[in-house]
Tab-separated table of C-alpha atoms in Angstrom:
chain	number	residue	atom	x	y	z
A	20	UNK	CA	-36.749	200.244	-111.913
A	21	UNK	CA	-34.919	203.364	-110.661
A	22	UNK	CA	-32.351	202.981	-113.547
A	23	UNK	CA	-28.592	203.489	-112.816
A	24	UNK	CA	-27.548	206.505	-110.935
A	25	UNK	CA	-24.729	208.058	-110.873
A	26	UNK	CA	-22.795	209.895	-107.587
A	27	UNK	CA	-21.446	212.688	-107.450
A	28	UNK	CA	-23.279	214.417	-110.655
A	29	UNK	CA	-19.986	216.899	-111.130
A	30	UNK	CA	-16.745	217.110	-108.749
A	31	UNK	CA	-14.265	219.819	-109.144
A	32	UNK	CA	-10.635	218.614	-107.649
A	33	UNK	CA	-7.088	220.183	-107.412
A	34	UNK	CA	-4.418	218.447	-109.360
A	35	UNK	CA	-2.721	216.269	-107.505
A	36	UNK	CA	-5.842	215.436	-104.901
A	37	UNK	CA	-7.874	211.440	-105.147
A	38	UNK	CA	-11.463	211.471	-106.177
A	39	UNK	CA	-13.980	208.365	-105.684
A	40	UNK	CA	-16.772	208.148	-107.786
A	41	UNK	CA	-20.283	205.888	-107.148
A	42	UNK	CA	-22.385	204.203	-109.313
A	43	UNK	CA	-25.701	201.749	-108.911
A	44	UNK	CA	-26.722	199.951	-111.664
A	45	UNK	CA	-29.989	198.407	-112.151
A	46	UNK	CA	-30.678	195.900	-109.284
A	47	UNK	CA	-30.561	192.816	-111.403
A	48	UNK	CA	-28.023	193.546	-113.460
A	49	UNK	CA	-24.866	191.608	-113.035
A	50	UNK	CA	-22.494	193.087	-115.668
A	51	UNK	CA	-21.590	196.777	-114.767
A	52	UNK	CA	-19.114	198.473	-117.117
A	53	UNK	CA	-16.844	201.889	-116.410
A	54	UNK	CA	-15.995	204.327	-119.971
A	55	UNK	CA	-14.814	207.566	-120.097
A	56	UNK	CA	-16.112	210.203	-122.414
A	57	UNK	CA	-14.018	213.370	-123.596
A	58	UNK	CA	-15.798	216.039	-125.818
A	59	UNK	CA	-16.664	215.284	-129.194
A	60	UNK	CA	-15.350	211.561	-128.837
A	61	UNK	CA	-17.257	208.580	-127.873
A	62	UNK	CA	-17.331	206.535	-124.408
A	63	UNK	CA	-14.029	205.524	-123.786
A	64	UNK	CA	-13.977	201.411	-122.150
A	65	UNK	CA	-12.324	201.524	-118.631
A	66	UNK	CA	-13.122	198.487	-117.062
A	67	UNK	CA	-16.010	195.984	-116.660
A	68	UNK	CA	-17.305	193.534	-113.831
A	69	UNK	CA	-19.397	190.194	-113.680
A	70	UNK	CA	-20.839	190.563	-110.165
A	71	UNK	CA	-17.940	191.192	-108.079
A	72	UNK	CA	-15.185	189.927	-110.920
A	73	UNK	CA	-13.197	192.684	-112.399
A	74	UNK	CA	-12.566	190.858	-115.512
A	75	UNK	CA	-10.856	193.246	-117.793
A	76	UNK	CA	-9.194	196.493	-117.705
A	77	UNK	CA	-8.258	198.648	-120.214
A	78	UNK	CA	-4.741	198.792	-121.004
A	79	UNK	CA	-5.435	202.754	-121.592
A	80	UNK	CA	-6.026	202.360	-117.884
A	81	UNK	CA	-2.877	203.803	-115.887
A	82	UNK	CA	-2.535	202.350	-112.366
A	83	UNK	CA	-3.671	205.844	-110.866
A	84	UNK	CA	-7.207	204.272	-111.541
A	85	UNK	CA	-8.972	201.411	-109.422
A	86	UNK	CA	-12.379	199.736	-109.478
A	87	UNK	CA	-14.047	197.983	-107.083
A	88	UNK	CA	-17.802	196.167	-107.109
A	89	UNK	CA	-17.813	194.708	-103.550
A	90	UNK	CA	-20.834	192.171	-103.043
A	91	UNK	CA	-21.537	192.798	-106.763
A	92	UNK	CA	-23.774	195.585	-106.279
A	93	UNK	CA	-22.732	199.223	-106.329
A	94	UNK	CA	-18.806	200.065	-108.138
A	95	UNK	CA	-16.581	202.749	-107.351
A	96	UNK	CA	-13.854	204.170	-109.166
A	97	UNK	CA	-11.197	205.944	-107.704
A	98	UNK	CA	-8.567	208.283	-109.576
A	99	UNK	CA	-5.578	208.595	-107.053
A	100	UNK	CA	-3.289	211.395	-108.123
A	101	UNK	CA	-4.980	213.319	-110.341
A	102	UNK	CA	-4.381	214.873	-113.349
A	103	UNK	CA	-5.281	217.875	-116.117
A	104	UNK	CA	-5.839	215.190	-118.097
A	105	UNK	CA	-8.482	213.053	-116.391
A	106	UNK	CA	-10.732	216.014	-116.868
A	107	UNK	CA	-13.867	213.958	-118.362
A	108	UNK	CA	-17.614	212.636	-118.043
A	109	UNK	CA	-17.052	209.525	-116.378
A	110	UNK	CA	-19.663	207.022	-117.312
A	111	UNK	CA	-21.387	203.917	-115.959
A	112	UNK	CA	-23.234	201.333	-117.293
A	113	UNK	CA	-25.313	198.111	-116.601
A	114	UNK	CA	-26.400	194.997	-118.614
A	115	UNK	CA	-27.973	191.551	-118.200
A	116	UNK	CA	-25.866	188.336	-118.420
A	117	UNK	CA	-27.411	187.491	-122.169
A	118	UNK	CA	-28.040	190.662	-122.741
A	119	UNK	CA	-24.697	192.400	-122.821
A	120	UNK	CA	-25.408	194.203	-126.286
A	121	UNK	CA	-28.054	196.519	-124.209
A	122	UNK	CA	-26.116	198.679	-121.826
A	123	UNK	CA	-28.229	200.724	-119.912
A	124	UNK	CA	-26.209	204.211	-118.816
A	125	UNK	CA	-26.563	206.347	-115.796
A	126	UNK	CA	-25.830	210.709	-116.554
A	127	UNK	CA	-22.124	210.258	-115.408
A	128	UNK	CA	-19.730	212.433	-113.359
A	129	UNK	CA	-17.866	215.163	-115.036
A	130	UNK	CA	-14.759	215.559	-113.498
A	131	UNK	CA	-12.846	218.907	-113.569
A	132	UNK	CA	-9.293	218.900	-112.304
A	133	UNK	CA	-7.686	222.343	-111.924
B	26	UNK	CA	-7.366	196.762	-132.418
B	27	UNK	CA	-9.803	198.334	-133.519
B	28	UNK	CA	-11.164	201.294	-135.593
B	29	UNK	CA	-14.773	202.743	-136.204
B	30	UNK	CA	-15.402	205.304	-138.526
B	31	UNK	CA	-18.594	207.065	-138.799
B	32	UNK	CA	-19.404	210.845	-140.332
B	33	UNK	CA	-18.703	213.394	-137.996
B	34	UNK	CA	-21.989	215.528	-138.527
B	35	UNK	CA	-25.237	215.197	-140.670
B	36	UNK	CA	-27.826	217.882	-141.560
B	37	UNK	CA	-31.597	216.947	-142.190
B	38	UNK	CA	-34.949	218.587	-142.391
B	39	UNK	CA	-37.908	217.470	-140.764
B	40	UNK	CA	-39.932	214.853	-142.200
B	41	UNK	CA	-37.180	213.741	-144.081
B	42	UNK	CA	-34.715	210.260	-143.721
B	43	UNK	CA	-31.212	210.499	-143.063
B	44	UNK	CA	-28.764	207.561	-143.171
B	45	UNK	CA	-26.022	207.417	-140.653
B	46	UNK	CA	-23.313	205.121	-141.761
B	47	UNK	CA	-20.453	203.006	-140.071
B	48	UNK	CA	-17.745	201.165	-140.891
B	49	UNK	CA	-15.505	199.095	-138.615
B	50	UNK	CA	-12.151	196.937	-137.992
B	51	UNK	CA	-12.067	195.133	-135.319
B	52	UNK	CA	-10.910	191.205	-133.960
B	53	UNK	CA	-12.956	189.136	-132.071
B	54	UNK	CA	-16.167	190.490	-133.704
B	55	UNK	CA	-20.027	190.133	-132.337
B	56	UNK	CA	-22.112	193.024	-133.389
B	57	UNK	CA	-22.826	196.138	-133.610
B	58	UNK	CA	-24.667	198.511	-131.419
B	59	UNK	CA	-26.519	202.063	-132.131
B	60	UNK	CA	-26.697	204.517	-129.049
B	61	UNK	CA	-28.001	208.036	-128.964
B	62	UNK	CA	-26.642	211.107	-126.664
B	63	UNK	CA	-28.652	214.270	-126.469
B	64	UNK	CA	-26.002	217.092	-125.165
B	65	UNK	CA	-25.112	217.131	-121.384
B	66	UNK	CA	-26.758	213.046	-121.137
B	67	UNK	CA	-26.475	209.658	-121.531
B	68	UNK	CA	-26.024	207.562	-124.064
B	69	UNK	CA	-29.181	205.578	-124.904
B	70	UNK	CA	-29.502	202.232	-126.685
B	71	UNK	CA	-30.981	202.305	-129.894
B	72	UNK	CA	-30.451	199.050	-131.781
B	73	UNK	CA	-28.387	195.927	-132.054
B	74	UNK	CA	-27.157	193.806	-135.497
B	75	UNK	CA	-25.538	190.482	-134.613
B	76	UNK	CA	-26.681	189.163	-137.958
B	77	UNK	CA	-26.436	190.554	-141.846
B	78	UNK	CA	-29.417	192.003	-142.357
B	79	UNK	CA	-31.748	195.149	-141.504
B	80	UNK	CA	-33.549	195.482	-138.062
B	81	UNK	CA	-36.791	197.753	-137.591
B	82	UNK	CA	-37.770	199.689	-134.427
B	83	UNK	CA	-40.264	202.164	-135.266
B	84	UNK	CA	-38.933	205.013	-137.159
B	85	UNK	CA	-35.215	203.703	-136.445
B	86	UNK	CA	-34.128	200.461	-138.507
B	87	UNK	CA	-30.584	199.468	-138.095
B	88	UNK	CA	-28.412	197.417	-140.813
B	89	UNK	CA	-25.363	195.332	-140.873
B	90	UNK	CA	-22.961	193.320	-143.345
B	91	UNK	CA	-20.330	191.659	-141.736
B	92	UNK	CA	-18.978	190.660	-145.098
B	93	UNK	CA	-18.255	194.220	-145.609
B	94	UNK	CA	-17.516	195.619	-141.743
B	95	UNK	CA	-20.739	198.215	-142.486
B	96	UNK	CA	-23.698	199.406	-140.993
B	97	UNK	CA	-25.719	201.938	-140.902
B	98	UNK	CA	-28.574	203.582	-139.209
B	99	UNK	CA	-31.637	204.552	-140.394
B	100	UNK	CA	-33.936	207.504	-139.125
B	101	UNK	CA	-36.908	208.162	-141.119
B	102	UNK	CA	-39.678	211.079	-140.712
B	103	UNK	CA	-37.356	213.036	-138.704
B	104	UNK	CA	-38.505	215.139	-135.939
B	105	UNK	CA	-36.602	218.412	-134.387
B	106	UNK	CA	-36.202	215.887	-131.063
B	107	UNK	CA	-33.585	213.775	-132.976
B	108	UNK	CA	-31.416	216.061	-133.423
B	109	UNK	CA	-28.520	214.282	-131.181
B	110	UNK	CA	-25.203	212.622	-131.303
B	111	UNK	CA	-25.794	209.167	-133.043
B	112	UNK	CA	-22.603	206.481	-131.888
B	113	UNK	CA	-22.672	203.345	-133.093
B	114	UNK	CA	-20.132	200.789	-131.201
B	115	UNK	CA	-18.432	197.555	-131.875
B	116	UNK	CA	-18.869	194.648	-129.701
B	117	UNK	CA	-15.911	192.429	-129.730
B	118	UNK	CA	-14.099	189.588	-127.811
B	119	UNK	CA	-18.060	188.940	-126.383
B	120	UNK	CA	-18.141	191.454	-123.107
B	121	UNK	CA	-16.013	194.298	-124.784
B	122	UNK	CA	-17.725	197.265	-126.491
B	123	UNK	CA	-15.410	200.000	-129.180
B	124	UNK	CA	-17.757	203.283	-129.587
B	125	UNK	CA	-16.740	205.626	-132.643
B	126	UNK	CA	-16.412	209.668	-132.176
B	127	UNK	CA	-20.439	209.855	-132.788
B	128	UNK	CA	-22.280	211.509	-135.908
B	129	UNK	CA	-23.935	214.658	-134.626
B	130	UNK	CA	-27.303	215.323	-136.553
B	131	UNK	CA	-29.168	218.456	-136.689
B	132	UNK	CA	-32.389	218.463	-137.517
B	133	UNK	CA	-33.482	222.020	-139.022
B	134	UNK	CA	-37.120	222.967	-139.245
């Protein structure tokens, strides 16, 4: 059990410029969940899939941002356009179907847009 | 929607207990979680109450009335290593989790 990882660690992007970020949960995990986290605040809910279902999205969640889980293993999320304000640790998670009240977290990416 | 509110920051010594409290609004209500964050990683589970009453994991117990929308956590003979951020988090409508701003605790020698 490798626990979920995270890719890239930190990216550093011009305003304006699309970033993709990678994460692999824990192999037998089927639920894998997307937050945001801002300084001082909690982990902000993005988005969440059941193996390759996207089955909610946050309304917080402008249409800049897209997730995908293809084959219900690995997610990416990609921030198109970005902006001052997407400046953030963005975080992953991974649970078990029945036991969604245990999210396992990778380290996240903090994003820095310029 | 929903709301959490939790203390902002809490100061203990070691050895000692500290009680981290939470109260919530939410819809759609299932539990409520406990996570831990050191500074610069990830948020670690801690403790889940899906039920009124108090739940013990070593020197963390965890405690919930839903009658009341409270909880709290409970971290007894402190050591310097807890010092942390301390979220506790709403789980609602089944697969959706609300996390509050965090407690930060410092533990002082």
């Amino acid at each position: 059990d490798t626990g979920v990882s995270q890719d890239p660690r930190h990216k550093i992007t011009k305003r304006g410029q699309n970033v993709t970020f990678r994460c692999d949960p824990i192999s037998e995990h089927n639920r894998l969940y997307w937050y945001r986290q801002t300084l001082g605040q909690g982990p902000e809910f993005l988005t969440y899939f059941q193996n390759e279902a996207q089955l909610e999205k946050s309304r917080l969640l402008s249409d800049r941002f897209s997730a995908e889980r293809p084959k219900g293993s690995f997610s990416t999320l990609e921030i198109q356009r970005t902006e001052q304000g997407d400046s953030a640790m963005y975080l992953c998670a991974s649970s078990l179907a029945g036991g969604e009240e245990t999210q396992y977290f990778g380290p996240g990416t903090r994003l820095l847009v310029l | 929607g929903q709301s959490l509110e939790q203390p902002s920051e809490v100061t203990a010594v070691e050895g000692a207990i500290v009680q981290i409290n939470c109260t919530y609004q939410t819809s759609g209500f299932y539990g409520l979680s406990w996570y831990q964050q050191h500074d610069g990683g990830a948020p670690t589970f801690l403790s889940y109450n899906a039920l009124d009453g108090l739940e013990e994991t070593g020197r963390f117990s965890s405690f919930l009335s839903r009658s009341d929308s409270y909880g709290y956590l409970l971290l007894q003979e402190l050591q310097m290593k807890d010092s942390a951020s301390y979220f506790c988090a709403v789980r609602y409508n089944f697969n959706k989790f609300y996390f509050g701003s965090g407690t930060k605790l410092n533990v002082k020698p």
